[in-house]
Amino acid sequence: MAGLYFHIPFCKRVCAYCDFYKSVELDRMEPLAEAMRRELEARRDYLGSEPVRTRYFGGGTPSLCPPETIGGLLARAAELFDCSAVEETTLEANPDDLTPAYLEALRRTGIDRLSIGIQSFDDACLKLMNRRHTAAQAAESVRRAREAGFGNLTIDLIFGVPGFGGDTLRRSLDTALALGPEHISAYHLTIEPATAFGRRAARGDFAPVEEEVSEAEFGLVHDTLTAAGYEHYEVSNFARPGFRARHNAAYWHGAKYLGIGPAAHSFDGRERHWNVASVTQYIGGAEPGSETLSERDRFNEYLLTRLRTAEGIGLAETEALFGAERTARIVREVRPWTETGTAEIRGGRLAVPPRRMLLSDAVIETLFET
């Protein structure tokens, strides 16, 4: 089964850490939506005969999009693709956009899962990140979503923020748990060059936390959430039983997906396609870029995505897909990691234990074919 992704790039305010493509030209929402409807039509054959399992509105800030526009995009997609077996339809939202009226209208569009970008329940931390909501608004948005009938909520948190670990992070986690979301995504802050934090870092007045702080905060997140009954099933993702993020899991397991909108990416199993990162050029009909993945590319991507998950890779499956020689090399070269407990082979599967997943990128890099 396949996934369908809609990229809504508009933001009222640019967050200090965000490196995704975004635009503050909110008055171009409807021309963009029309261009997205045209792209759906033009790419109606992209997924072949595969039914759509998940739909996802990401950004940017999709909650700036009027519900009627969201509903229109979903309705057009249902006319062009087999959406009869859809299991999950997600919209990313900022807390201060989630008014009772907006939530009520959103429910009627077919959105059944909200991903609320809270990031922290500390007002000073939110101010540092240039978020446009307060901790009180964040908590209220979750309660409002519940009152509107949303039974599948995920909230985003960010840790590894200089000066906001320790008790501040613990309080954010406790507040999140008190609100009872079905899913929590907890991301370590990454300082990217083309962001406000990146520019501050280049001037020497902002720096990432030390490695030992990263490890301690990751451990706090893991221990707190798993003790509360959440499954740590991917580096940054925790879920109640039965509430894993199905759309994101499709990315991690190599499923086909079609991305609609500026800067959106698509994958058909062999080729990757990406749209231009410009609202103006996208509306003007710019052609997507593309690349055909070599076998080495597909092998490396297989490692990169699977070894970020708790299930890791099945060695028999790896051999069937990529050959005995590559599989034997994996087993050989991962040995230094298995000897320290950073990786383990059990029941024919190679995985990084969730408590050690902060080091998964280092393990993966060791196994890449260059």
mmCIF file of C-alpha atoms in Angstrom:
data_model
loop_
_atom_site.group_PDB
_atom_site.id
_atom_site.type_symbol
_atom_site.label_atom_id
_atom_site.label_comp_id
_atom_site.label_asym_id
_atom_site.label_seq_id
_atom_site.Cartn_x
_atom_site.Cartn_y
_atom_site.Cartn_z
ATOM 1 C CA MET A 1 0.000 0.000 0.000
ATOM 2 C CA ALA A 2 1.123 3.551 -0.703
ATOM 3 C CA GLY A 3 1.169 6.953 0.974
ATOM 4 C CA LEU A 4 0.032 10.367 -0.213
ATOM 5 C CA TYR A 5 1.721 13.499 1.119
ATOM 6 C CA PHE A 6 0.586 17.129 0.748
ATOM 7 C CA HIS A 7 3.135 19.865 1.491
ATOM 8 C CA ILE A 8 1.640 23.133 2.740
ATOM 9 C CA PRO A 9 4.696 25.406 3.048
ATOM 10 C CA PHE A 10 3.131 28.510 4.593
ATOM 11 C CA CYS A 11 4.103 29.841 8.030
ATOM 12 C CA LYS A 12 3.118 32.975 9.948
ATOM 13 C CA ARG A 13 6.481 32.949 11.699
ATOM 14 C CA VAL A 14 9.755 31.165 10.956
ATOM 15 C CA CYS A 15 11.006 29.030 13.843
ATOM 16 C CA ALA A 16 14.645 29.436 14.843
ATOM 17 C CA TYR A 17 15.516 25.779 14.184
ATOM 18 C CA CYS A 18 13.512 25.007 11.025
ATOM 19 C CA ASP A 19 15.379 23.990 7.877
ATOM 20 C CA PHE A 20 12.329 22.839 5.873
ATOM 21 C CA TYR A 21 11.141 24.776 2.849
ATOM 22 C CA LYS A 22 8.597 27.395 3.953
ATOM 23 C CA SER A 23 7.009 30.645 2.807
ATOM 24 C CA VAL A 24 5.276 33.516 4.605
ATOM 25 C CA GLU A 25 3.203 34.448 1.508
ATOM 26 C CA LEU A 26 -0.086 33.301 3.016
ATOM 27 C CA ASP A 27 -2.108 35.153 0.374
ATOM 28 C CA ARG A 28 -1.013 32.530 -2.155
ATOM 29 C CA MET A 29 -2.805 29.674 -0.430
ATOM 30 C CA GLU A 30 -5.581 29.260 -2.989
ATOM 31 C CA PRO A 31 -3.344 29.516 -6.101
ATOM 32 C CA LEU A 32 -1.112 26.907 -4.483
ATOM 33 C CA ALA A 33 -4.062 24.621 -3.750
ATOM 34 C CA GLU A 34 -5.172 24.868 -7.366
ATOM 35 C CA ALA A 35 -1.668 23.946 -8.532
ATOM 36 C CA MET A 36 -1.709 20.973 -6.141
ATOM 37 C CA ARG A 37 -5.006 19.796 -7.615
ATOM 38 C CA ARG A 38 -3.427 20.015 -11.082
ATOM 39 C CA GLU A 39 -0.446 17.979 -9.893
ATOM 40 C CA LEU A 40 -2.738 15.286 -8.483
ATOM 41 C CA GLU A 41 -4.344 14.981 -11.911
ATOM 42 C CA ALA A 42 -1.028 14.960 -13.769
ATOM 43 C CA ARG A 43 0.412 12.231 -11.536
ATOM 44 C CA ARG A 44 -2.655 10.052 -11.178
ATOM 45 C CA ASP A 45 -0.735 7.030 -12.542
ATOM 46 C CA TYR A 46 2.327 7.443 -10.299
ATOM 47 C CA LEU A 47 1.306 4.828 -7.725
ATOM 48 C CA GLY A 48 0.139 2.314 -10.320
ATOM 49 C CA SER A 49 -2.625 0.137 -8.946
ATOM 50 C CA GLU A 50 -1.520 0.386 -5.320
ATOM 51 C CA PRO A 51 -4.242 1.601 -2.941
ATOM 52 C CA VAL A 52 -3.508 4.591 -0.730
ATOM 53 C CA ARG A 53 -3.120 3.553 2.892
ATOM 54 C CA THR A 54 -2.153 6.876 4.491
ATOM 55 C CA ARG A 55 -2.555 10.572 3.749
ATOM 56 C CA TYR A 56 -0.506 13.290 5.418
ATOM 57 C CA PHE A 57 -0.518 17.102 5.379
ATOM 58 C CA GLY A 58 2.908 18.417 6.376
ATOM 59 C CA GLY A 59 4.672 21.749 6.171
ATOM 60 C CA GLY A 60 5.155 24.496 6.909
ATOM 61 C CA THR A 61 2.003 24.909 8.889
ATOM 62 C CA PRO A 62 -0.896 22.975 7.342
ATOM 63 C CA SER A 63 -3.255 24.258 10.033
ATOM 64 C CA LEU A 64 -3.121 27.633 8.272
ATOM 65 C CA CYS A 65 -4.968 25.948 5.397
ATOM 66 C CA PRO A 66 -8.777 26.431 5.425
ATOM 67 C CA PRO A 67 -10.656 23.177 6.120
ATOM 68 C CA GLU A 68 -12.555 23.488 2.841
ATOM 69 C CA THR A 69 -9.230 23.535 0.960
ATOM 70 C CA ILE A 70 -8.017 20.469 2.842
ATOM 71 C CA GLY A 71 -11.305 18.710 2.174
ATOM 72 C CA GLY A 72 -11.112 19.619 -1.495
ATOM 73 C CA LEU A 73 -7.648 18.132 -1.882
ATOM 74 C CA LEU A 74 -8.709 14.924 -0.138
ATOM 75 C CA ALA A 75 -11.852 14.659 -2.242
ATOM 76 C CA ARG A 76 -9.909 15.130 -5.484
ATOM 77 C CA ALA A 77 -7.350 12.534 -4.396
ATOM 78 C CA ALA A 78 -10.174 10.064 -3.700
ATOM 79 C CA GLU A 79 -11.424 10.557 -7.257
ATOM 80 C CA LEU A 80 -8.005 9.854 -8.768
ATOM 81 C CA PHE A 81 -6.605 7.141 -6.455
ATOM 82 C CA ASP A 82 -8.002 4.134 -4.631
ATOM 83 C CA CYS A 83 -8.474 5.599 -1.150
ATOM 84 C CA SER A 84 -11.055 3.045 -0.025
ATOM 85 C CA ALA A 85 -8.578 1.378 2.359
ATOM 86 C CA VAL A 86 -7.162 4.540 3.965
ATOM 87 C CA GLU A 87 -6.187 3.842 7.573
ATOM 88 C CA GLU A 88 -4.823 7.218 8.679
ATOM 89 C CA THR A 89 -5.139 10.848 7.553
ATOM 90 C CA THR A 90 -2.882 13.244 9.456
ATOM 91 C CA LEU A 91 -2.587 17.006 9.597
ATOM 92 C CA GLU A 92 0.293 18.840 11.265
ATOM 93 C CA ALA A 93 -0.959 21.761 13.348
ATOM 94 C CA ASN A 94 0.258 24.635 15.464
ATOM 95 C CA PRO A 95 -1.486 24.856 18.847
ATOM 96 C CA ASP A 96 -2.751 28.423 18.402
ATOM 97 C CA ASP A 97 -4.513 27.521 15.139
ATOM 98 C CA LEU A 98 -6.683 24.892 16.800
ATOM 99 C CA THR A 99 -9.773 26.894 17.679
ATOM 100 C CA PRO A 100 -12.992 24.971 18.417
ATOM 101 C CA ALA A 101 -14.498 26.141 15.104
ATOM 102 C CA TYR A 102 -11.447 25.101 13.101
ATOM 103 C CA LEU A 103 -11.326 21.679 14.774
ATOM 104 C CA GLU A 104 -15.017 21.068 14.187
ATOM 105 C CA ALA A 105 -14.662 21.905 10.480
ATOM 106 C CA LEU A 106 -11.489 19.852 10.204
ATOM 107 C CA ARG A 107 -13.214 16.730 11.495
ATOM 108 C CA ARG A 108 -15.632 16.903 8.573
ATOM 109 C CA THR A 109 -12.810 16.827 5.990
ATOM 110 C CA GLY A 110 -11.642 13.298 6.789
ATOM 111 C CA ILE A 111 -8.660 14.250 8.972
ATOM 112 C CA ASP A 112 -8.604 11.696 11.795
ATOM 113 C CA ARG A 113 -5.155 12.297 13.298
ATOM 114 C CA LEU A 114 -3.515 15.531 14.447
ATOM 115 C CA SER A 115 0.219 16.070 14.831
ATOM 116 C CA ILE A 116 0.523 19.077 17.135
ATOM 117 C CA GLY A 117 3.846 20.929 17.058
ATOM 118 C CA ILE A 118 4.246 21.844 20.699
ATOM 119 C CA GLN A 119 8.059 21.416 21.024
ATOM 120 C CA SER A 120 8.154 22.454 24.702
ATOM 121 C CA PHE A 121 5.854 23.238 27.613
ATOM 122 C CA ASP A 122 8.272 25.919 28.844
ATOM 123 C CA ASP A 123 7.517 29.499 27.776
ATOM 124 C CA ALA A 124 11.150 30.627 27.805
ATOM 125 C CA CYS A 125 12.162 27.698 25.625
ATOM 126 C CA LEU A 126 9.303 28.440 23.214
ATOM 127 C CA LYS A 127 10.418 32.074 23.007
ATOM 128 C CA LEU A 128 13.995 31.017 22.246
ATOM 129 C CA MET A 129 12.737 28.815 19.395
ATOM 130 C CA ASN A 130 10.519 31.675 18.098
ATOM 131 C CA ARG A 131 7.361 29.620 18.435
ATOM 132 C CA ARG A 132 4.104 31.589 18.286
ATOM 133 C CA HIS A 133 2.237 29.811 21.076
ATOM 134 C CA THR A 134 2.581 29.595 24.838
ATOM 135 C CA ALA A 135 2.745 26.517 27.038
ATOM 136 C CA ALA A 136 -0.828 27.200 28.187
ATOM 137 C CA GLN A 137 -2.051 27.410 24.580
ATOM 138 C CA ALA A 138 -0.268 24.139 23.822
ATOM 139 C CA ALA A 139 -2.034 22.262 26.606
ATOM 140 C CA GLU A 140 -5.373 23.845 25.719
ATOM 141 C CA SER A 141 -5.014 22.801 22.065
ATOM 142 C CA VAL A 142 -4.780 19.151 23.083
ATOM 143 C CA ARG A 143 -7.860 19.436 25.286
ATOM 144 C CA ARG A 144 -9.775 21.163 22.493
ATOM 145 C CA ALA A 145 -8.816 18.448 20.017
ATOM 146 C CA ARG A 146 -10.195 15.846 22.401
ATOM 147 C CA GLU A 147 -13.422 17.782 22.842
ATOM 148 C CA ALA A 148 -13.750 17.974 19.046
ATOM 149 C CA GLY A 149 -13.617 14.174 18.853
ATOM 150 C CA PHE A 150 -10.044 13.482 17.740
ATOM 151 C CA GLY A 151 -9.028 10.137 19.185
ATOM 152 C CA ASN A 152 -5.556 9.908 17.652
ATOM 153 C CA LEU A 153 -3.187 12.694 18.676
ATOM 154 C CA THR A 154 0.555 12.997 18.465
ATOM 155 C CA ILE A 155 2.578 15.855 19.885
ATOM 156 C CA ASP A 156 6.094 16.939 18.961
ATOM 157 C CA LEU A 157 8.732 17.816 21.529
ATOM 158 C CA ILE A 158 12.316 19.000 21.051
ATOM 159 C CA PHE A 159 15.143 18.189 23.470
ATOM 160 C CA GLY A 160 18.827 19.017 23.353
ATOM 161 C CA VAL A 161 18.025 22.747 23.546
ATOM 162 C CA PRO A 162 20.877 24.566 25.332
ATOM 163 C CA GLY A 163 19.779 25.654 28.796
ATOM 164 C CA PHE A 164 16.505 23.721 28.748
ATOM 165 C CA GLY A 165 17.389 20.166 29.737
ATOM 166 C CA GLY A 166 17.202 18.590 33.181
ATOM 167 C CA ASP A 167 14.163 19.637 35.183
ATOM 168 C CA THR A 168 12.767 21.771 32.339
ATOM 169 C CA LEU A 169 12.723 18.802 29.979
ATOM 170 C CA ARG A 170 11.308 16.571 32.718
ATOM 171 C CA ARG A 171 8.443 18.999 33.310
ATOM 172 C CA SER A 172 7.653 19.084 29.588
ATOM 173 C CA LEU A 173 7.555 15.301 29.479
ATOM 174 C CA ASP A 174 5.337 15.130 32.552
ATOM 175 C CA THR A 175 2.952 17.687 31.084
ATOM 176 C CA ALA A 176 2.806 15.776 27.808
ATOM 177 C CA LEU A 177 2.007 12.546 29.625
ATOM 178 C CA ALA A 178 -0.713 14.220 31.676
ATOM 179 C CA LEU A 179 -2.432 15.184 28.419
ATOM 180 C CA GLY A 180 -2.436 11.535 27.314
ATOM 181 C CA PRO A 181 -1.593 11.663 23.581
ATOM 182 C CA GLU A 182 -1.523 8.365 21.713
ATOM 183 C CA HIS A 183 1.866 9.208 20.202
ATOM 184 C CA ILE A 184 4.827 11.434 21.054
ATOM 185 C CA SER A 185 7.667 12.429 18.716
ATOM 186 C CA ALA A 186 10.738 13.710 20.571
ATOM 187 C CA TYR A 187 13.452 15.166 18.356
ATOM 188 C CA HIS A 188 16.958 16.194 19.289
ATOM 189 C CA LEU A 189 17.644 19.778 18.226
ATOM 190 C CA THR A 190 19.848 19.947 15.143
ATOM 191 C CA ILE A 191 21.485 23.291 14.377
ATOM 192 C CA GLU A 192 21.291 23.747 10.612
ATOM 193 C CA PRO A 193 23.328 26.494 8.876
ATOM 194 C CA ALA A 194 20.404 28.172 7.077
ATOM 195 C CA THR A 195 18.400 28.823 10.265
ATOM 196 C CA ALA A 196 18.381 31.513 12.935
ATOM 197 C CA PHE A 197 20.147 29.122 15.301
ATOM 198 C CA GLY A 198 22.672 28.318 12.585
ATOM 199 C CA ARG A 199 23.429 31.992 11.993
ATOM 200 C CA ARG A 200 23.824 32.544 15.722
ATOM 201 C CA ALA A 201 26.167 29.553 15.913
ATOM 202 C CA ALA A 202 28.263 30.982 13.062
ATOM 203 C CA ARG A 203 28.651 34.197 15.101
ATOM 204 C CA GLY A 204 29.732 32.167 18.112
ATOM 205 C CA ASP A 205 26.812 32.987 20.411
ATOM 206 C CA PHE A 206 24.934 29.680 20.214
ATOM 207 C CA ALA A 207 26.267 26.138 20.406
ATOM 208 C CA PRO A 208 24.848 22.619 20.514
ATOM 209 C CA VAL A 209 24.764 20.791 23.821
ATOM 210 C CA GLU A 210 27.683 18.530 24.658
ATOM 211 C CA GLU A 211 27.533 14.861 23.649
ATOM 212 C CA GLU A 212 27.121 13.648 27.216
ATOM 213 C CA VAL A 213 24.180 16.045 27.659
ATOM 214 C CA SER A 214 22.585 14.693 24.493
ATOM 215 C CA GLU A 215 22.929 11.150 25.791
ATOM 216 C CA ALA A 216 21.524 12.051 29.211
ATOM 217 C CA GLU A 217 18.520 13.862 27.739
ATOM 218 C CA PHE A 218 17.833 11.071 25.253
ATOM 219 C CA GLY A 219 17.955 8.623 28.159
ATOM 220 C CA LEU A 220 15.528 10.761 30.153
ATOM 221 C CA VAL A 221 13.086 10.886 27.243
ATOM 222 C CA HIS A 222 13.345 7.137 26.650
ATOM 223 C CA ASP A 223 13.030 6.148 30.301
ATOM 224 C CA THR A 224 10.154 8.529 31.056
ATOM 225 C CA LEU A 225 8.026 7.628 28.054
ATOM 226 C CA THR A 226 8.612 3.881 28.089
ATOM 227 C CA ALA A 227 7.876 3.767 31.829
ATOM 228 C CA ALA A 228 4.544 5.423 30.999
ATOM 229 C CA GLY A 229 3.659 2.622 28.558
ATOM 230 C CA TYR A 230 4.864 4.090 25.262
ATOM 231 C CA GLU A 231 6.733 1.870 22.822
ATOM 232 C CA HIS A 232 10.007 3.393 21.595
ATOM 233 C CA TYR A 233 9.731 2.088 18.048
ATOM 234 C CA GLU A 234 11.915 4.540 16.076
ATOM 235 C CA VAL A 235 14.727 6.888 17.076
ATOM 236 C CA SER A 236 12.403 9.831 17.720
ATOM 237 C CA ASN A 237 9.006 8.174 18.005
ATOM 238 C CA PHE A 238 6.995 6.696 20.870
ATOM 239 C CA ALA A 239 3.497 5.216 20.655
ATOM 240 C CA ARG A 240 0.782 3.631 22.719
ATOM 241 C CA PRO A 241 0.023 0.081 21.512
ATOM 242 C CA GLY A 242 -1.720 0.249 18.148
ATOM 243 C CA PHE A 243 -0.890 3.918 17.517
ATOM 244 C CA ARG A 244 2.379 3.893 15.598
ATOM 245 C CA ALA A 245 2.569 6.571 12.903
ATOM 246 C CA ARG A 246 1.549 4.567 9.861
ATOM 247 C CA HIS A 247 2.446 7.182 7.279
ATOM 248 C CA ASN A 248 5.990 7.641 8.568
ATOM 249 C CA ALA A 249 6.393 3.877 8.900
ATOM 250 C CA ALA A 250 5.773 3.643 5.150
ATOM 251 C CA TYR A 251 8.866 5.789 4.566
ATOM 252 C CA TRP A 252 10.952 3.641 6.878
ATOM 253 C CA HIS A 253 9.873 0.421 5.171
ATOM 254 C CA GLY A 254 10.314 1.434 1.541
ATOM 255 C CA ALA A 255 6.658 1.815 0.526
ATOM 256 C CA LYS A 256 5.709 3.926 -2.470
ATOM 257 C CA TYR A 257 4.559 7.464 -1.794
ATOM 258 C CA LEU A 258 3.500 10.459 -3.843
ATOM 259 C CA GLY A 259 4.349 13.953 -2.636
ATOM 260 C CA ILE A 260 2.203 16.869 -3.802
ATOM 261 C CA GLY A 261 3.241 20.512 -3.424
ATOM 262 C CA PRO A 262 6.434 22.602 -3.510
ATOM 263 C CA ALA A 263 9.532 20.754 -2.206
ATOM 264 C CA ALA A 264 7.546 17.516 -1.807
ATOM 265 C CA HIS A 265 9.346 14.248 -2.563
ATOM 266 C CA SER A 266 7.992 11.054 -4.135
ATOM 267 C CA PHE A 267 9.283 7.491 -4.444
ATOM 268 C CA ASP A 268 7.986 4.751 -6.733
ATOM 269 C CA GLY A 269 10.285 1.940 -5.608
ATOM 270 C CA ARG A 270 13.069 2.699 -8.086
ATOM 271 C CA GLU A 271 13.126 6.439 -8.676
ATOM 272 C CA ARG A 272 12.917 9.443 -6.399
ATOM 273 C CA HIS A 273 11.243 12.635 -7.581
ATOM 274 C CA TRP A 274 11.146 16.066 -5.972
ATOM 275 C CA ASN A 275 9.291 19.267 -6.686
ATOM 276 C CA VAL A 276 10.904 22.684 -6.906
ATOM 277 C CA ALA A 277 11.281 24.457 -3.543
ATOM 278 C CA SER A 278 9.497 27.613 -4.665
ATOM 279 C CA VAL A 279 5.816 28.497 -4.445
ATOM 280 C CA THR A 280 6.119 30.760 -7.499
ATOM 281 C CA GLN A 281 7.862 28.203 -9.692
ATOM 282 C CA TYR A 282 5.614 25.389 -8.504
ATOM 283 C CA ILE A 283 2.460 27.334 -9.339
ATOM 284 C CA GLY A 284 4.057 28.121 -12.693
ATOM 285 C CA GLY A 285 4.315 24.412 -13.508
ATOM 286 C CA ALA A 286 8.029 23.679 -12.966
ATOM 287 C CA GLU A 287 8.891 20.061 -13.719
ATOM 288 C CA PRO A 288 10.067 17.841 -10.846
ATOM 289 C CA GLY A 289 13.629 16.623 -10.556
ATOM 290 C CA SER A 290 14.370 12.929 -10.457
ATOM 291 C CA GLU A 291 17.028 10.318 -9.900
ATOM 292 C CA THR A 292 17.133 6.568 -10.405
ATOM 293 C CA LEU A 293 18.490 4.765 -7.373
ATOM 294 C CA SER A 294 21.328 2.355 -8.027
ATOM 295 C CA GLU A 295 21.408 -0.952 -6.197
ATOM 296 C CA ARG A 296 24.011 0.528 -3.849
ATOM 297 C CA ASP A 297 21.725 3.528 -3.210
ATOM 298 C CA ARG A 298 18.805 1.226 -2.434
ATOM 299 C CA PHE A 299 20.973 -0.891 -0.140
ATOM 300 C CA ASN A 300 22.233 2.140 1.787
ATOM 301 C CA GLU A 301 18.734 3.574 2.055
ATOM 302 C CA TYR A 302 17.463 0.216 3.291
ATOM 303 C CA LEU A 303 20.024 0.347 6.108
ATOM 304 C CA LEU A 304 19.401 4.033 6.820
ATOM 305 C CA THR A 305 15.661 3.665 7.250
ATOM 306 C CA ARG A 306 15.309 0.188 8.779
ATOM 307 C CA LEU A 307 18.058 0.515 11.380
ATOM 308 C CA ARG A 308 16.361 3.601 12.818
ATOM 309 C CA THR A 309 13.479 1.347 13.890
ATOM 310 C CA ALA A 310 13.190 -1.086 16.790
ATOM 311 C CA GLU A 311 12.693 -3.992 14.368
ATOM 312 C CA GLY A 312 15.898 -3.276 12.467
ATOM 313 C CA ILE A 313 16.593 -5.552 9.503
ATOM 314 C CA GLY A 314 15.884 -9.224 8.967
ATOM 315 C CA LEU A 315 19.067 -10.889 7.764
ATOM 316 C CA ALA A 316 17.195 -13.394 5.606
ATOM 317 C CA GLU A 317 15.259 -10.567 3.968
ATOM 318 C CA THR A 318 18.488 -8.619 3.465
ATOM 319 C CA GLU A 319 20.077 -11.609 1.763
ATOM 320 C CA ALA A 320 17.058 -12.092 -0.497
ATOM 321 C CA LEU A 321 17.069 -8.427 -1.483
ATOM 322 C CA PHE A 322 20.774 -7.689 -1.727
ATOM 323 C CA GLY A 323 22.679 -10.978 -1.716
ATOM 324 C CA ALA A 324 24.630 -13.194 0.656
ATOM 325 C CA GLU A 325 27.904 -11.298 0.264
ATOM 326 C CA ARG A 326 26.452 -7.984 1.438
ATOM 327 C CA THR A 327 24.651 -9.661 4.321
ATOM 328 C CA ALA A 328 27.805 -11.427 5.467
ATOM 329 C CA ARG A 329 29.678 -8.116 5.372
ATOM 330 C CA ILE A 330 26.992 -6.518 7.570
ATOM 331 C CA VAL A 331 27.318 -9.278 10.162
ATOM 332 C CA ARG A 332 31.093 -8.972 10.092
ATOM 333 C CA GLU A 333 31.355 -5.197 10.254
ATOM 334 C CA VAL A 334 28.668 -4.707 12.892
ATOM 335 C CA ARG A 335 30.566 -6.912 15.356
ATOM 336 C CA PRO A 336 32.305 -4.027 17.206
ATOM 337 C CA TRP A 337 28.862 -2.544 17.878
ATOM 338 C CA THR A 338 27.317 -5.826 19.021
ATOM 339 C CA GLU A 339 30.238 -6.411 21.380
ATOM 340 C CA THR A 340 29.439 -3.147 23.188
ATOM 341 C CA GLY A 341 25.672 -3.710 23.157
ATOM 342 C CA THR A 342 25.011 -0.761 20.844
ATOM 343 C CA ALA A 343 23.606 -3.219 18.300
ATOM 344 C CA GLU A 344 22.376 -6.772 18.679
ATOM 345 C CA ILE A 345 21.510 -9.762 16.513
ATOM 346 C CA ARG A 346 18.615 -11.838 17.818
ATOM 347 C CA GLY A 347 16.260 -14.210 16.088
ATOM 348 C CA GLY A 348 17.830 -13.480 12.735
ATOM 349 C CA ARG A 349 17.394 -9.709 13.039
ATOM 350 C CA LEU A 350 19.934 -6.941 13.457
ATOM 351 C CA ALA A 351 18.717 -3.929 15.442
ATOM 352 C CA VAL A 352 19.871 -1.090 17.646
ATOM 353 C CA PRO A 353 18.176 -1.398 21.061
ATOM 354 C CA PRO A 354 15.863 1.587 21.641
ATOM 355 C CA ARG A 355 17.854 2.793 24.668
ATOM 356 C CA ARG A 356 20.903 3.147 22.372
ATOM 357 C CA MET A 357 19.166 4.569 19.301
ATOM 358 C CA LEU A 358 20.877 7.935 19.654
ATOM 359 C CA LEU A 359 23.908 6.110 18.217
ATOM 360 C CA SER A 360 22.038 4.481 15.343
ATOM 361 C CA ASP A 361 23.486 6.876 12.753
ATOM 362 C CA ALA A 362 27.010 5.867 13.758
ATOM 363 C CA VAL A 363 26.144 2.183 13.387
ATOM 364 C CA ILE A 364 24.514 2.784 10.017
ATOM 365 C CA GLU A 365 27.478 4.786 8.719
ATOM 366 C CA THR A 366 29.756 1.856 9.545
ATOM 367 C CA LEU A 367 27.666 -0.444 7.354
ATOM 368 C CA PHE A 368 27.154 1.842 4.360
ATOM 369 C CA GLU A 369 28.501 0.676 1.024
ATOM 370 C CA THR A 370 30.625 3.474 -0.442
#
